[in-house]
Each structure stands twice: as C-alpha cells, then as structure tokens.
Short mmCIF file of C-alpha atoms in Angstrom, two decimals:
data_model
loop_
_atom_site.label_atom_id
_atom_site.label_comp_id
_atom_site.label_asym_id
_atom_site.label_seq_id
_atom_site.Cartn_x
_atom_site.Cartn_y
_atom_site.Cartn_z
CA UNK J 1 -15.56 8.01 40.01
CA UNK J 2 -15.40 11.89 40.98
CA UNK J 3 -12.02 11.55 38.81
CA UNK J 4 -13.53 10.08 36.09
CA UNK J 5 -16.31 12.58 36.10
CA UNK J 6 -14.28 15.70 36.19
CA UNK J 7 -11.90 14.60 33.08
CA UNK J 8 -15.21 14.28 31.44
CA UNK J 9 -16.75 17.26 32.57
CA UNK J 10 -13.23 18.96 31.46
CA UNK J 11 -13.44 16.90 27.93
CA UNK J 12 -16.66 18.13 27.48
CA UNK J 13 -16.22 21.95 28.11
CA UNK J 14 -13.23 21.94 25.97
CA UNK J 15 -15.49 20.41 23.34
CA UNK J 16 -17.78 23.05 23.75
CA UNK J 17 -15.43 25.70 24.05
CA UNK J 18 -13.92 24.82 20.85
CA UNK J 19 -16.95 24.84 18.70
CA UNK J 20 -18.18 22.85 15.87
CA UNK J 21 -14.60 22.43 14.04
CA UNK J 22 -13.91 20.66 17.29
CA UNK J 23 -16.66 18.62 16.77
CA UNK J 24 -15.58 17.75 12.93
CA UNK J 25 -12.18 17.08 14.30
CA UNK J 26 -13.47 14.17 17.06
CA UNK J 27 -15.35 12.48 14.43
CA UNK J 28 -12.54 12.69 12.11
CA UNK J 29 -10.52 11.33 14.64
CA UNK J 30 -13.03 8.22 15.40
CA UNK J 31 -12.87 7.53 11.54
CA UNK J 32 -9.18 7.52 11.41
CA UNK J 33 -8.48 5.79 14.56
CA UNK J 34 -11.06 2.52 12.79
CA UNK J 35 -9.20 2.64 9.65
CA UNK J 36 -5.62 2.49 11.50
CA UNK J 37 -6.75 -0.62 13.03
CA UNK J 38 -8.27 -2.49 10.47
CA UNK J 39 -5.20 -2.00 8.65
CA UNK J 40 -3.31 -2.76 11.67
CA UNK J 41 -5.06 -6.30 11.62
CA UNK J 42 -5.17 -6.67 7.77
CA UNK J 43 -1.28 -6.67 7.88
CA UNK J 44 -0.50 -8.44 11.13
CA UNK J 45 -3.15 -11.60 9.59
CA UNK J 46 -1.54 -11.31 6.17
CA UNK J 47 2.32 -10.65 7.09
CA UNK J 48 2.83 -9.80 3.10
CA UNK J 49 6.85 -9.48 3.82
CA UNK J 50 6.61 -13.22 5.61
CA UNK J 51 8.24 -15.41 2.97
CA UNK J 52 10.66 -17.83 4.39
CA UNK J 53 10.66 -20.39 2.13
CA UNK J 54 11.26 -18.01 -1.21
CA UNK J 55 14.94 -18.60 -0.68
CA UNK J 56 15.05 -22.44 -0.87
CA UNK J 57 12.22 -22.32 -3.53
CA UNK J 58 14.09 -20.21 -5.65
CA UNK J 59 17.50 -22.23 -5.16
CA UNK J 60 15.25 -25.49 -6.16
CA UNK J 61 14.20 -23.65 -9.15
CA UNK J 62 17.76 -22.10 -10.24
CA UNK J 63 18.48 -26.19 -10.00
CA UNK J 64 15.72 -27.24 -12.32
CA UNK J 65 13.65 -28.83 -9.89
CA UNK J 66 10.69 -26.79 -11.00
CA UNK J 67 7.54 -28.93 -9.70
CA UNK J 68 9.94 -29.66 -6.11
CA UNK J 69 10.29 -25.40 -6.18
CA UNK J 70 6.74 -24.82 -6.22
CA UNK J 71 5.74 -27.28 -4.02
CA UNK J 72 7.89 -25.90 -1.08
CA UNK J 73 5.96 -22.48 -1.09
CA UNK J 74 3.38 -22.11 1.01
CA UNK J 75 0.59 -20.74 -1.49
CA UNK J 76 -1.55 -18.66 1.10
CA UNK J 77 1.37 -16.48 1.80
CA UNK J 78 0.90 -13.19 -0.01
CA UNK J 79 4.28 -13.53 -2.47
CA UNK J 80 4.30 -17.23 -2.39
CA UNK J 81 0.78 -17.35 -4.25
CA UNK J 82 1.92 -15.65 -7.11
CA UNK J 83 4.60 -16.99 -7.63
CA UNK J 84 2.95 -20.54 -7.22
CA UNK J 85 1.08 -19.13 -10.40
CA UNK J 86 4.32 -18.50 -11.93
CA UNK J 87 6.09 -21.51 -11.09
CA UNK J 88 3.61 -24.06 -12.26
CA UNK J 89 2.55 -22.53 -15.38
CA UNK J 90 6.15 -22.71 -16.54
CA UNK J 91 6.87 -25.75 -15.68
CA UNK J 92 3.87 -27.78 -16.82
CA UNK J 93 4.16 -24.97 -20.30
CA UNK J 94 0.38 -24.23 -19.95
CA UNK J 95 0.28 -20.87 -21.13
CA UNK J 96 3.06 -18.69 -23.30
CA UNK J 97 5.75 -16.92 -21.21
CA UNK J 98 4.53 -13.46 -22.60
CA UNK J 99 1.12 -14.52 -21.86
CA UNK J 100 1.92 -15.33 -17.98
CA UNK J 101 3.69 -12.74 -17.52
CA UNK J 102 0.49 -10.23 -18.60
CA UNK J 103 -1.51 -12.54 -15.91
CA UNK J 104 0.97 -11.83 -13.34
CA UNK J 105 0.82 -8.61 -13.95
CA UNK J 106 -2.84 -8.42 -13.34
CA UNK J 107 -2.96 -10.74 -10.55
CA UNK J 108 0.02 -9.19 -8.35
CA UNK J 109 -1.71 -5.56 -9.33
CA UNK J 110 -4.81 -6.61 -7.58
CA UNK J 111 -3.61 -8.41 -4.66
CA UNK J 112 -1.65 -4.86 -4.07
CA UNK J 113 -4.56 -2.83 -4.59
CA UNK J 114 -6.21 -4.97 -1.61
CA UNK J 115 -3.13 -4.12 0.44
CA UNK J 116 -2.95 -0.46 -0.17
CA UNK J 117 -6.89 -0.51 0.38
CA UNK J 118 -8.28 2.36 2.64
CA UNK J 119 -4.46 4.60 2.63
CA UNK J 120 -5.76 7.21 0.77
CA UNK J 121 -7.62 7.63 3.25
CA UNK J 122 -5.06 7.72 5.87
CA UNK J 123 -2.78 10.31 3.43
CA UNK J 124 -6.51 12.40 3.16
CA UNK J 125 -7.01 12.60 7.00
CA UNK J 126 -3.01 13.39 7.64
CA UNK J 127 -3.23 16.30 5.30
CA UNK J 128 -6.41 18.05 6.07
CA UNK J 129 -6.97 17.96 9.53
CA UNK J 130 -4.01 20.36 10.57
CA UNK J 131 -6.05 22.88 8.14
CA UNK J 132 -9.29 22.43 9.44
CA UNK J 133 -7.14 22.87 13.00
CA UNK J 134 -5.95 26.22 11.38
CA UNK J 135 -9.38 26.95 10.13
CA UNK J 136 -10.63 26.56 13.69
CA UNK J 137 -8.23 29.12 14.90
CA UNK J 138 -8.51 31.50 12.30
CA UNK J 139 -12.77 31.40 12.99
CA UNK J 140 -12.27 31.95 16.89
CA UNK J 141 -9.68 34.35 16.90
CA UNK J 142 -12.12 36.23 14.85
CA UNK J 143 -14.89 36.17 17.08
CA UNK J 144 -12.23 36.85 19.97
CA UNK J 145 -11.76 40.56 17.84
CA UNK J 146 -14.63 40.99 17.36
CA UNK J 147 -15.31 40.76 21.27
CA UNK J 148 -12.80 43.23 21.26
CA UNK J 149 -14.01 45.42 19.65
CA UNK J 150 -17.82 45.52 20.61
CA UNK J 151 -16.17 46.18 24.05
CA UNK J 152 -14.26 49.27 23.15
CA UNK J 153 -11.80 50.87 25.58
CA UNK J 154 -13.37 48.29 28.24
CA UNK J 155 -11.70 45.26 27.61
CA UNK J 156 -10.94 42.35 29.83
CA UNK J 157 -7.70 41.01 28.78
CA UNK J 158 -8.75 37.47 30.90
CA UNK J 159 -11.49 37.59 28.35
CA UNK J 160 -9.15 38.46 25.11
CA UNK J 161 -6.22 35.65 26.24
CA UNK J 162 -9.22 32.68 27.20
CA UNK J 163 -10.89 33.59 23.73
CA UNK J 164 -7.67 33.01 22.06
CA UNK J 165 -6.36 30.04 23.93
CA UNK J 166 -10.10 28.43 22.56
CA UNK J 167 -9.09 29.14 19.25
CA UNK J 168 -5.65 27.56 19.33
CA UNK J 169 -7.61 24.41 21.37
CA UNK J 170 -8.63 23.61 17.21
CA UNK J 171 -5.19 23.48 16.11
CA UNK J 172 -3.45 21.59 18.49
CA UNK J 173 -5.92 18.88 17.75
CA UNK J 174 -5.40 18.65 14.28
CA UNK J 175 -1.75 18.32 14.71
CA UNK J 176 -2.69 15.34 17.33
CA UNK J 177 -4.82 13.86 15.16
CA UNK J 178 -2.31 14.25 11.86
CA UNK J 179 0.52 13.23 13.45
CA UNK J 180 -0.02 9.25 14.39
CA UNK J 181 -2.11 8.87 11.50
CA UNK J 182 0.40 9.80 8.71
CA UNK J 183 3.20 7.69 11.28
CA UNK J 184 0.60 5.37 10.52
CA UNK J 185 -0.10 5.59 6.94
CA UNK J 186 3.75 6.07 6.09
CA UNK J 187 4.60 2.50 7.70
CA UNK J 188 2.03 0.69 6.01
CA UNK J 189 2.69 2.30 2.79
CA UNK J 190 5.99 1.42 3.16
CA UNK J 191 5.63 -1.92 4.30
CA UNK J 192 3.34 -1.70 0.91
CA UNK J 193 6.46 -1.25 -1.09
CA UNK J 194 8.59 -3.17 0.35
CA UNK J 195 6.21 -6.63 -0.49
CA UNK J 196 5.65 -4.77 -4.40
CA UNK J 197 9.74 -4.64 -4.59
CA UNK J 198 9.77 -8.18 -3.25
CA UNK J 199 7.46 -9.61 -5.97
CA UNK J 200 8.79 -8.01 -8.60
CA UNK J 201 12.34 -9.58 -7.99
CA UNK J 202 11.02 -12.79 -6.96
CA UNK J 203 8.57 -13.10 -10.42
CA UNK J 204 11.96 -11.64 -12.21
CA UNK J 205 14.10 -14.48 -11.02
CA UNK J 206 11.52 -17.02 -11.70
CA UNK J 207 11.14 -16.14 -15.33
CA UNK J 208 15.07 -15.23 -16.34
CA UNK J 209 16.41 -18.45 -14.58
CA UNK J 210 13.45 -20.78 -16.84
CA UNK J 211 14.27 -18.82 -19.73
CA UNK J 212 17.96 -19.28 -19.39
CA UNK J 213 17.78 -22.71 -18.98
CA UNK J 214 14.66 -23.88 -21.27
CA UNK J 215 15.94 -24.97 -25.28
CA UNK J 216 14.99 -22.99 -27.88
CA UNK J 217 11.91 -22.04 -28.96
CA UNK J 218 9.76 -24.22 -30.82
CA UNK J 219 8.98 -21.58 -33.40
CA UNK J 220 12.56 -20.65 -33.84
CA UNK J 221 12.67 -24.64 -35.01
CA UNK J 222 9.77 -24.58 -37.06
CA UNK J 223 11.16 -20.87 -38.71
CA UNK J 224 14.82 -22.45 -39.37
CA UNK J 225 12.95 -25.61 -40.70
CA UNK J 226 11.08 -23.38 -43.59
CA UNK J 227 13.93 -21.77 -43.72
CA UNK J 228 15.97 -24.90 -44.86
CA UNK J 229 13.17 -25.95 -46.87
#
C-alpha cells in the first residue's frame, strides 16, 4: 500500500508541477486511450479482411454457377455482404449492370465510412499533442526566466535546472501520448485499406467474369432488329 501511495503521491506532484497543459494532456490521453479500444473491438468483432470463402465463391462464379457462388459466402462477413448484393442481383437480372454497380458503390462507401469511423480522431490527437507538449515547454521555460530574472545576480541554479526539467515534463508526454496512438491509427487505417482494395477486386471480378460470359445485350438485339427492318 505505502508503494502504491507514493507512485501516486509522485503522479500527482508531477501533475502539479507540470501545470494545466499537463492537465489537457491526461484528459487527452483518457479520450484517446477509449477511442483506441473501441476500435480495437470494432475490428477484432468485425475481422473486415476475414474472407475465406471469396476464393471458392469466386471459382463457382468464374464456372457459371452463379446462385451455388453466392450461396457459399457467408453474408455477415464484411466483403462477403456486398458482394452477396452483387452476386444475386446478376444472376436473378433484377436491376441493370450500370445500375448495380452505382448501388455498390454507395453501399461499400458506407460500410467503409463505418470502418474508418472515429480515425480522424486518432490522426487529430497524434498530431497535436506533441505541440501542445511543446507549448507546455515553451510556457514554463518562460516562467523559469522570468524567475531568473526577478532574482538577479542571486540565482539558485537547483531552482533554474528543476524549473526547466518541469517544463520539458509537458513534452515528453505529448510524445508518449502521440506515439501509440498514431501506431494505432496507422494499423487500423491500414487494415482500412487493405479490406477497400479487397472489395474493389472482388466486386471487379464479379462483374467482368458475368459480363464476359452473359449473351448479348437485349437492346443490341432489339437495335440490329430495327436496324434490319
């Protein structure tokens, strides 16, 4: 217990000794450190890059076995619903290519912006708590001159170097605090990418392997038609 209550007492005296940018900095850090981990848990429940299936789907599909394709992906898997969209649509021809296409679009845009929710954030936090750090150091190493310099020829250097050793305290949290969380927001950003790059080439292959294989267009017939006329 005597342990515990001296790292405290220590915590809190640095606190203090720091002033209020110190202050600004913990609660940044609270904010930052709840954001991380909701993230954290948003990707570990959805595992957006979790798509085993995509490769036999895909092979069914290349195949022509377009409602058997569909019906091996697992639709509450991030990729897998969209391109359940995809699949069925085309194969049942319930709406125009050019048409689904727009809707996939839309519907992979938002399911993306639910994914890259709350790393702005992140990127905000990463970037502007080494300069309140600096701003922190800047403030006490002015009141440490200015210390000086209401002493005069009198000064304690204990008193100088401990003034200035409080103002650094400002920076070197920042940099803690910037450091994990833009490790943090680069991964999942990444990770981010990685599942937009994955949908885009699985909704490619899905719509150039059906148009490749489907017969012409029924428009083309009814335009050669009038034109035979």
């Amino acid at each position: 217990m005597n342990g515990a209550d001296g790292a405290l007492a220590r915590a809190a005296a640095l606190l203090e000794a720091g002033g209020p940018v110190v202050w600004l900095l913990l609660a940044i850090s609270v904010g930052a450190l709840s954001v991380v981990l909701l993230k954290a848990w948003q990707f570990l429940r959805l595992r957006p890059e979790r798509n085993e299936e995509l490769p036999g789907a895909l092979s069914a599909w290349r195949q022509g076995q377009h409602d058997q394709a569909w019906r091996m992906l697992k639709a509450e898997r991030f990729t897998s619903e969209i391109l359940v969209l995809a699949m069925r649509q085309l194969a049942h021809g319930a709406m125009a290519p050019a048409t689904l296409r727009e809707e996939i679009e839309r519907v992979a845009a938002a399911k993306l912006s639910r994914l890259r929710a709350q790393l702005p954030t992140l990127e905000v936090i990463g970037t502007l708590t080494p300069l309140l750090g600096l701003l922190g150091t800047v403030l006490g190493m002015i009141a440490a001159f200015r210390a000086m310099e209401a002493a005069g020829s009198q000064v304690d250097p204990a008193t100088l170097s401990g003034g200035i050793w409080q103002a650094l305290l400002t920076t070197a949290m920042g940099l803690a605090i910037a450091i994990p969380v833009m490790a943090a927001y680069n991964w999942m950003d990444r990770k981010t990418q990685r599942v937009a790059e994955q949908i885009n080439d699985a909704v490619t292959q899905v719509f150039t392997l059906y148009e490749n294989r489907r017969p012409p267009d029924s428009a083309d017939s009814s335009a050669a038609e009038t034109h035979a006329a």
